[in-house]
Amino acid sequence: MKLNSDNNVLVTGGAGFLGSHLCERLLKSGMRVTCLDNFDTGRKENILHLLEDQLFTFIKHDIREPLELTYDVDMIYNLACPASPPHYQLDPIYTFETSVLGTRNLLRLAVDKQAKFLQASTSEVYGDPLVHPQPENYWGNVNTIGVRSCYDEGKRAAETLVFDYSEQLGVDAKIVRIFNTYGPRMRSDDGRVVSNFIVQALQNIDLTIYGDGEQTRSFCFYTDLIDGFITVMEKGRKATPYNLGNPDEFTMKELAKLVLEQTESNSSIIYRELPQDDPKRRNPDISLAKNVLGWTPETSLEKGLMETIKYFESVTSSS
Ligand code: NAD
Ligand code: UDP
């Protein structure tokens, strides 16, 4: 079946935090969006408001299983994969298979439909990096048999598949390496640091810092990242990874302080054991996306946190 629009987009993981924002953005620009998800970590609430839109279709499917679509697909954004350490570590075999078998199934679909493809990869491909900041040509420092390996190695293998389908079968397949991104629609029980700190602060319970809190991350607001996805899909070179993230780097202590200030919370800070293989520093070198594609993140952590806190206030007061 040929659909009316020339821009039929498939978003896998479309009921998740980033996927639902991407679906919304694509619909706003007039595209016809098929959102696919198995609700592993995604939620119906994230897409309820889109179900009425004529240009929006939802398919419940696990990408580990092959997928056949009877209509044309021009672009595939593959975001399906649990992303938060506690969630992706719950069932490591599932996580690895989602990245590897799932990406293989979607690349086969891209061949069949002659669709452009974008793979949501991650800064985790650099593991606990020994080079700082991390440029795309750094090969990383990754443990193959640790608690994070199912995610890190799964995403690395997925990049290899994207590269091989691109080189061997000519798929126009792109890769974005996403650095810690946060914002509204993260789950309260997501387990990542930004949502944990905000939820704890709003409930006036202790903020849990893992380790000594001197480890760093660079936090990107979701709106900047979605701009980056669209830019790379439009202008990115195939089989070429692009780092997408905000290069402003913070320690977890600094993040905790900022959240406490912005929420005016009475919470204290407690220190918990640092999880195995937790990266010490992480900061994207975004020269490639900036200089070649003209993409730069614009939202400061202070501003992004304010919007995210407002979101969590609204969901906690309505539940
Ligand atoms: P999320 O957990 O909110 O979204 C993931 C979505 O994928 C969920 O809706 C989930 O139900 C779906 N999913 C999981 N396994 C699936 C399967 N087998 N079949 C179909 N759907 C499945 O996480 P997110 O933060 O929105 O992340 C989206 C993508 O971006 C993921 O691929 C993640 O690895 C990548 N990423 C995110 C970040 C970040 O900081 N947010 C950083 C690096 C990479
Ligand atoms: N972290 C923390 N307290 C929490 C959750 C996470 O101190 O309640 C730390 C975690 O150990 C890591 C950093 O915050 O050093 C970022 O963790 P997150 O799970 O958000 O992302 P990732 O480790 O995948 O970058």
Short mmCIF file of C-alpha atoms and ligand atoms in Angstrom, two decimals:
data_model
loop_
_atom_site.label_atom_id
_atom_site.label_comp_id
_atom_site.label_asym_id
_atom_site.label_seq_id
_atom_site.Cartn_x
_atom_site.Cartn_y
_atom_site.Cartn_z
CA MET A 1 0.00 0.00 0.00
CA LYS A 2 1.28 3.44 -0.89
CA LEU A 3 0.40 5.98 1.77
CA ASN A 4 -0.40 9.56 0.75
CA SER A 5 2.68 11.19 2.14
CA ASP A 6 6.18 10.72 0.74
CA ASN A 7 7.47 10.99 4.25
CA ASN A 8 6.39 7.83 5.99
CA VAL A 9 8.50 7.47 9.09
CA LEU A 10 8.84 4.48 11.41
CA VAL A 11 9.97 5.29 14.96
CA THR A 12 10.83 2.22 17.04
CA GLY A 13 10.83 2.78 20.78
CA GLY A 14 8.30 5.51 19.97
CA ALA A 15 6.42 5.20 23.28
CA GLY A 16 9.56 5.90 25.29
CA PHE A 17 10.97 9.18 26.59
CA LEU A 18 12.88 10.28 23.48
CA GLY A 19 10.80 8.30 20.98
CA SER A 20 7.51 9.97 21.95
CA HIS A 21 9.05 13.44 21.59
CA LEU A 22 10.46 12.47 18.20
CA CYS A 23 7.05 11.18 17.01
CA GLU A 24 5.47 14.45 18.11
CA ARG A 25 8.09 16.54 16.31
CA LEU A 26 7.80 14.54 13.07
CA LEU A 27 3.99 14.80 13.12
CA LYS A 28 4.27 18.57 13.60
CA SER A 29 6.38 18.78 10.45
CA GLY A 30 3.64 16.97 8.47
CA MET A 31 5.13 13.49 8.36
CA ARG A 32 3.14 10.27 8.64
CA VAL A 33 4.44 8.45 11.68
CA THR A 34 4.26 4.78 12.60
CA CYS A 35 5.27 4.38 16.22
CA LEU A 36 6.36 0.88 17.20
CA ASP A 37 6.95 -0.24 20.77
CA ASN A 38 6.47 -3.26 23.06
CA PHE A 39 6.02 -1.11 26.23
CA ASP A 40 9.08 -2.60 27.88
CA THR A 41 10.08 0.76 29.41
CA GLY A 42 7.78 2.91 27.26
CA ARG A 43 4.28 3.98 28.29
CA LYS A 44 0.92 4.50 26.64
CA GLU A 45 0.60 7.87 28.44
CA ASN A 46 3.51 9.19 26.35
CA ILE A 47 1.58 8.75 23.10
CA LEU A 48 -2.08 8.96 24.19
CA HIS A 49 -2.33 12.52 22.88
CA LEU A 50 -1.06 11.41 19.46
CA LEU A 51 -3.54 8.56 18.90
CA GLU A 52 -6.21 10.92 17.54
CA ASP A 53 -3.90 12.26 14.84
CA GLN A 54 -4.77 10.86 11.40
CA LEU A 55 -1.09 10.76 10.50
CA PHE A 56 -0.21 8.62 13.54
CA THR A 57 -0.31 4.81 13.76
CA PHE A 58 0.77 2.63 16.65
CA ILE A 59 2.03 -0.95 16.34
CA LYS A 60 2.77 -3.11 19.37
CA HIS A 61 5.76 -5.23 18.41
CA ASP A 62 9.03 -6.54 19.82
CA ILE A 63 11.84 -5.66 17.40
CA ARG A 64 13.64 -8.90 18.26
CA GLU A 65 11.02 -10.46 15.97
CA PRO A 66 11.09 -9.79 12.20
CA LEU A 67 8.76 -7.06 11.05
CA GLU A 68 6.74 -6.84 7.87
CA LEU A 69 4.87 -3.69 6.89
CA THR A 70 2.41 -3.61 4.01
CA TYR A 71 3.01 0.07 3.30
CA ASP A 72 5.95 2.21 2.19
CA VAL A 73 8.48 3.43 4.71
CA ASP A 74 10.88 6.23 3.78
CA MET A 75 12.76 6.62 7.06
CA ILE A 76 13.38 4.43 10.09
CA TYR A 77 14.56 5.83 13.43
CA ASN A 78 15.62 2.90 15.64
CA LEU A 79 15.34 3.97 19.27
CA ALA A 80 13.98 0.73 20.73
CA CYS A 81 16.14 -0.41 23.64
CA PRO A 82 15.96 0.06 27.42
CA ALA A 83 18.33 2.94 28.20
CA SER A 84 18.61 3.30 31.95
CA PRO A 85 21.21 1.09 33.73
CA PRO A 86 18.73 -0.48 36.22
CA HIS A 87 16.31 -1.27 33.38
CA TYR A 88 18.81 -2.60 30.85
CA GLN A 89 20.47 -4.71 33.57
CA LEU A 90 17.15 -6.37 34.58
CA ASP A 91 17.30 -8.79 31.64
CA PRO A 92 20.72 -8.48 30.00
CA ILE A 93 20.03 -11.13 27.32
CA TYR A 94 16.90 -9.27 26.29
CA THR A 95 18.85 -5.99 26.12
CA PHE A 96 21.63 -7.48 23.98
CA GLU A 97 19.16 -9.23 21.65
CA THR A 98 17.12 -6.04 21.29
CA SER A 99 20.21 -4.17 20.09
CA VAL A 100 21.59 -6.88 17.84
CA LEU A 101 18.63 -8.91 16.51
CA GLY A 102 16.36 -5.88 16.63
CA THR A 103 18.73 -3.67 14.66
CA ARG A 104 19.33 -6.51 12.17
CA ASN A 105 15.55 -6.89 11.66
CA LEU A 106 15.09 -3.18 11.10
CA LEU A 107 18.04 -2.94 8.72
CA ARG A 108 16.46 -5.78 6.70
CA LEU A 109 13.28 -3.73 6.61
CA ALA A 110 15.32 -0.72 5.44
CA VAL A 111 16.73 -2.82 2.57
CA ASP A 112 13.26 -4.06 1.66
CA LYS A 113 11.71 -0.57 1.74
CA GLN A 114 14.80 1.32 0.50
CA ALA A 115 14.39 3.49 3.57
CA LYS A 116 16.90 5.81 5.19
CA PHE A 117 17.89 4.60 8.66
CA LEU A 118 19.09 6.21 11.87
CA GLN A 119 20.48 4.17 14.76
CA ALA A 120 20.27 5.55 18.31
CA SER A 121 23.69 4.57 19.60
CA THR A 122 25.29 5.83 22.77
CA SER A 123 28.28 7.38 24.50
CA GLU A 124 28.52 3.97 26.22
CA VAL A 125 30.37 2.72 23.14
CA TYR A 126 33.33 4.62 24.69
CA GLY A 127 32.86 2.68 27.97
CA ASP A 128 34.94 4.19 30.79
CA PRO A 129 36.85 6.47 28.42
CA LEU A 130 40.59 7.03 28.64
CA VAL A 131 40.41 9.96 26.19
CA HIS A 132 38.72 13.19 27.18
CA PRO A 133 36.55 14.67 25.69
CA GLN A 134 35.55 11.77 23.46
CA PRO A 135 35.80 12.25 19.68
CA GLU A 136 34.09 9.80 17.32
CA ASN A 137 37.41 8.25 16.25
CA TYR A 138 38.15 7.08 19.82
CA TRP A 139 37.59 3.28 19.96
CA GLY A 140 36.64 3.20 23.64
CA ASN A 141 37.45 1.24 26.78
CA VAL A 142 34.68 -1.31 27.26
CA ASN A 143 34.38 -4.38 29.49
CA THR A 144 32.91 -7.31 27.53
CA ILE A 145 31.73 -9.21 30.63
CA GLY A 146 30.47 -6.66 33.15
CA VAL A 147 27.00 -5.54 34.21
CA ARG A 148 26.97 -2.78 31.57
CA SER A 149 28.25 -5.03 28.74
CA CYS A 150 24.80 -6.13 27.49
CA TYR A 151 24.07 -2.50 26.68
CA ASP A 152 27.52 -1.25 25.66
CA GLU A 153 28.49 -4.25 23.53
CA GLY A 154 24.96 -4.58 22.14
CA LYS A 155 25.11 -0.99 20.92
CA ARG A 156 28.64 -1.49 19.55
CA ALA A 157 27.53 -4.59 17.62
CA ALA A 158 24.51 -2.65 16.33
CA GLU A 159 26.86 0.07 15.00
CA THR A 160 28.84 -2.65 13.20
CA LEU A 161 25.64 -3.96 11.61
CA VAL A 162 24.70 -0.45 10.50
CA PHE A 163 28.16 0.00 9.00
CA ASP A 164 28.04 -3.38 7.20
CA TYR A 165 24.51 -2.96 5.83
CA SER A 166 25.55 0.45 4.64
CA GLU A 167 28.83 -0.64 2.98
CA GLN A 168 27.72 -4.07 1.72
CA LEU A 169 24.09 -3.46 0.83
CA GLY A 170 24.07 0.29 0.26
CA VAL A 171 21.59 1.24 2.99
CA ASP A 172 21.68 4.97 3.74
CA ALA A 173 22.15 4.27 7.46
CA LYS A 174 23.32 6.84 10.00
CA ILE A 175 24.53 6.60 13.58
CA VAL A 176 24.09 9.04 16.44
CA ARG A 177 26.00 8.51 19.69
CA ILE A 178 23.77 10.05 22.33
CA PHE A 179 25.24 11.45 25.56
CA ASN A 180 23.07 11.62 28.73
CA THR A 181 19.80 13.26 27.71
CA TYR A 182 16.98 14.19 30.09
CA GLY A 183 13.61 15.95 30.14
CA PRO A 184 9.85 15.60 30.57
CA ARG A 185 8.37 12.09 30.08
CA MET A 186 11.24 10.30 31.80
CA ARG A 187 9.68 7.78 34.17
CA SER A 188 9.79 8.54 37.91
CA ASP A 189 11.28 5.06 38.35
CA ASP A 190 13.62 5.42 35.35
CA GLY A 191 16.63 5.17 37.66
CA ARG A 192 18.90 7.60 35.81
CA VAL A 193 20.49 10.35 37.84
CA VAL A 194 18.49 13.40 36.71
CA SER A 195 15.07 11.84 37.31
CA ASN A 196 16.23 10.18 40.54
CA PHE A 197 17.53 13.46 42.02
CA ILE A 198 14.45 15.46 40.98
CA VAL A 199 11.97 12.89 42.29
CA GLN A 200 13.91 12.56 45.57
CA ALA A 201 14.15 16.33 46.00
CA LEU A 202 10.44 16.84 45.35
CA GLN A 203 9.61 14.15 47.92
CA ASN A 204 12.08 15.68 50.41
CA ILE A 205 13.93 12.37 50.72
CA ASP A 206 17.72 11.98 50.58
CA LEU A 207 19.41 12.38 47.21
CA THR A 208 21.45 9.24 46.48
CA ILE A 209 24.92 9.98 45.14
CA TYR A 210 26.73 6.83 43.99
CA GLY A 211 30.45 6.83 44.82
CA ASP A 212 32.08 10.11 45.87
CA GLY A 213 30.06 12.20 43.43
CA GLU A 214 33.17 13.44 41.62
CA GLN A 215 32.34 11.44 38.45
CA THR A 216 31.13 13.64 35.60
CA ARG A 217 28.44 13.58 32.95
CA SER A 218 27.39 16.09 30.27
CA PHE A 219 23.63 16.55 30.19
CA CYS A 220 21.67 17.41 27.05
CA PHE A 221 18.07 18.63 27.05
CA TYR A 222 15.76 16.50 24.88
CA THR A 223 14.74 19.33 22.49
CA ASP A 224 18.36 19.82 21.41
CA LEU A 225 18.81 16.10 20.90
CA ILE A 226 15.67 15.75 18.77
CA ASP A 227 16.96 18.61 16.57
CA GLY A 228 20.18 16.60 16.28
CA PHE A 229 18.33 13.43 15.22
CA ILE A 230 16.53 15.29 12.46
CA THR A 231 19.70 17.06 11.31
CA VAL A 232 21.68 13.81 11.11
CA MET A 233 18.84 12.00 9.30
CA GLU A 234 18.71 14.86 6.77
CA LYS A 235 22.37 15.71 6.33
CA GLY A 236 24.51 13.08 8.05
CA ARG A 237 26.89 10.87 6.06
CA LYS A 238 26.05 7.19 6.02
CA ALA A 239 27.92 4.83 8.35
CA THR A 240 29.52 7.80 10.10
CA PRO A 241 28.88 8.14 13.84
CA TYR A 242 28.00 11.61 15.15
CA ASN A 243 28.31 12.48 18.84
CA LEU A 244 25.18 14.31 20.03
CA GLY A 245 25.28 15.83 23.49
CA ASN A 246 25.82 19.00 25.46
CA PRO A 247 29.53 19.51 26.19
CA ASP A 248 28.94 21.33 29.53
CA GLU A 249 30.32 18.86 32.08
CA PHE A 250 29.16 18.50 35.70
CA THR A 251 30.07 16.30 38.67
CA MET A 252 27.18 14.45 40.31
CA LYS A 253 27.77 16.62 43.40
CA GLU A 254 27.26 19.75 41.30
CA LEU A 255 24.11 18.27 39.77
CA ALA A 256 22.71 17.40 43.21
CA LYS A 257 23.38 20.95 44.44
CA LEU A 258 21.64 22.46 41.43
CA VAL A 259 18.58 20.24 41.83
CA LEU A 260 18.35 21.06 45.55
CA GLU A 261 18.57 24.80 44.79
CA GLN A 262 16.00 24.73 42.00
CA THR A 263 13.47 22.61 43.91
CA GLU A 264 14.08 24.48 47.21
CA SER A 265 14.04 21.02 48.78
CA ASN A 266 14.84 20.08 52.38
CA SER A 267 16.50 16.85 51.24
CA SER A 268 20.02 15.89 52.33
CA ILE A 269 22.56 13.93 50.32
CA ILE A 270 23.54 10.34 51.12
CA TYR A 271 26.35 8.38 49.51
CA ARG A 272 25.85 4.86 48.14
CA GLU A 273 28.28 2.38 46.62
CA LEU A 274 29.43 3.16 43.09
CA PRO A 275 28.04 0.56 40.63
CA GLN A 276 30.52 -1.70 38.79
CA ASP A 277 32.22 -0.17 35.71
CA ASP A 278 30.57 3.23 36.26
CA PRO A 279 32.36 5.62 33.85
CA LYS A 280 34.40 8.30 35.68
CA ARG A 281 34.18 11.08 33.13
CA ARG A 282 32.07 11.64 30.08
CA ASN A 283 32.08 14.59 27.74
CA PRO A 284 31.26 14.70 24.02
CA ASP A 285 33.53 16.26 21.43
CA ILE A 286 30.78 17.57 19.16
CA SER A 287 33.02 19.25 16.56
CA LEU A 288 31.80 16.98 13.78
CA ALA A 289 28.07 17.63 14.26
CA LYS A 290 28.77 21.31 14.92
CA ASN A 291 31.18 22.14 12.12
CA VAL A 292 29.93 19.82 9.40
CA LEU A 293 26.17 19.69 10.08
CA GLY A 294 25.71 23.03 11.87
CA TRP A 295 24.08 21.44 14.97
CA THR A 296 24.72 22.91 18.41
CA PRO A 297 22.79 22.30 21.64
CA GLU A 298 21.28 25.49 23.03
CA THR A 299 19.65 24.66 26.37
CA SER A 300 21.65 25.14 29.56
CA LEU A 301 21.38 22.58 32.35
CA GLU A 302 19.77 25.23 34.58
CA LYS A 303 17.00 25.90 32.05
CA GLY A 304 16.45 22.26 31.11
CA LEU A 305 16.26 21.25 34.77
CA MET A 306 13.64 23.91 35.42
CA GLU A 307 11.35 22.44 32.73
CA THR A 308 12.01 18.90 33.89
CA ILE A 309 11.24 19.79 37.51
CA LYS A 310 7.97 21.42 36.38
CA TYR A 311 7.06 18.19 34.59
CA PHE A 312 7.76 15.98 37.61
CA GLU A 313 5.82 18.42 39.85
CA SER A 314 2.82 18.10 37.53
CA VAL A 315 2.89 14.30 37.39
CA THR A 316 3.36 13.88 41.12
CA SER A 317 0.56 16.33 41.95
CA SER A 318 -1.86 14.63 39.50
CA SER A 319 -1.15 11.05 40.69
P1 NAD B 1 13.30 4.72 27.03
O1 NAD B 1 13.54 3.51 27.87
O2 NAD B 1 12.33 5.73 27.51
O3 NAD B 1 12.86 4.29 25.57
C1 NAD B 1 13.14 3.05 24.97
C2 NAD B 1 11.88 2.56 24.27
O4 NAD B 1 12.18 1.33 23.58
C3 NAD B 1 10.75 2.21 25.27
O5 NAD B 1 9.56 2.79 24.81
C4 NAD B 1 10.69 0.70 25.25
O6 NAD B 1 9.41 0.18 25.56
C5 NAD B 1 11.12 0.40 23.82
N1 NAD B 1 11.67 -0.96 23.65
C6 NAD B 1 12.62 -1.57 24.42
N2 NAD B 1 12.87 -2.80 23.95
C7 NAD B 1 12.07 -2.97 22.85
C8 NAD B 1 11.88 -4.05 21.94
N3 NAD B 1 12.57 -5.20 22.05
N4 NAD B 1 10.97 -3.88 20.96
C9 NAD B 1 10.25 -2.74 20.84
N5 NAD B 1 10.41 -1.68 21.68
C10 NAD B 1 11.30 -1.82 22.67
O7 NAD B 1 14.74 5.37 26.80
P2 NAD B 1 15.18 6.68 26.02
O8 NAD B 1 16.03 7.47 26.93
O9 NAD B 1 14.02 7.33 25.36
O10 NAD B 1 16.15 6.07 24.93
C11 NAD B 1 15.78 5.92 23.57
C12 NAD B 1 16.98 5.38 22.77
O11 NAD B 1 18.08 6.30 22.87
C13 NAD B 1 17.51 4.02 23.27
O12 NAD B 1 17.90 3.25 22.16
C14 NAD B 1 18.73 4.40 24.07
O13 NAD B 1 19.69 3.37 24.11
C15 NAD B 1 19.23 5.63 23.32
N6 NAD B 1 20.03 6.51 24.21
C16 NAD B 1 19.40 7.32 25.11
C17 NAD B 1 20.17 8.11 25.95
C18 NAD B 1 19.55 9.06 26.93
O14 NAD B 1 20.32 9.70 27.67
N7 NAD B 1 18.26 9.25 27.01
C19 NAD B 1 21.57 8.05 25.87
C20 NAD B 1 22.16 7.17 24.98
C21 NAD B 1 21.37 6.41 24.13
N1 UDP B 2 23.99 8.19 39.85
C1 UDP B 2 23.92 8.70 41.14
N2 UDP B 2 22.74 8.61 41.80
C2 UDP B 2 21.61 8.07 41.26
C3 UDP B 2 21.69 7.57 39.94
C4 UDP B 2 22.89 7.64 39.27
O1 UDP B 2 24.90 9.23 41.67
O2 UDP B 2 20.57 8.04 41.95
C5 UDP B 2 25.27 8.33 39.12
C6 UDP B 2 25.72 7.07 38.38
O3 UDP B 2 26.47 6.22 39.24
C7 UDP B 2 26.57 7.68 37.28
C8 UDP B 2 25.87 9.01 36.98
O4 UDP B 2 25.07 9.30 38.12
O5 UDP B 2 27.86 7.94 37.75
C9 UDP B 2 24.98 8.97 35.75
O6 UDP B 2 24.13 7.84 35.88
P1 UDP B 2 22.93 7.51 34.88
O7 UDP B 2 22.35 6.20 35.33
O8 UDP B 2 22.03 8.68 34.78
O9 UDP B 2 23.61 7.38 33.46
P2 UDP B 2 24.92 6.63 32.92
O10 UDP B 2 25.69 6.03 34.05
O11 UDP B 2 24.40 5.61 31.99
O12 UDP B 2 25.69 7.72 32.28
#
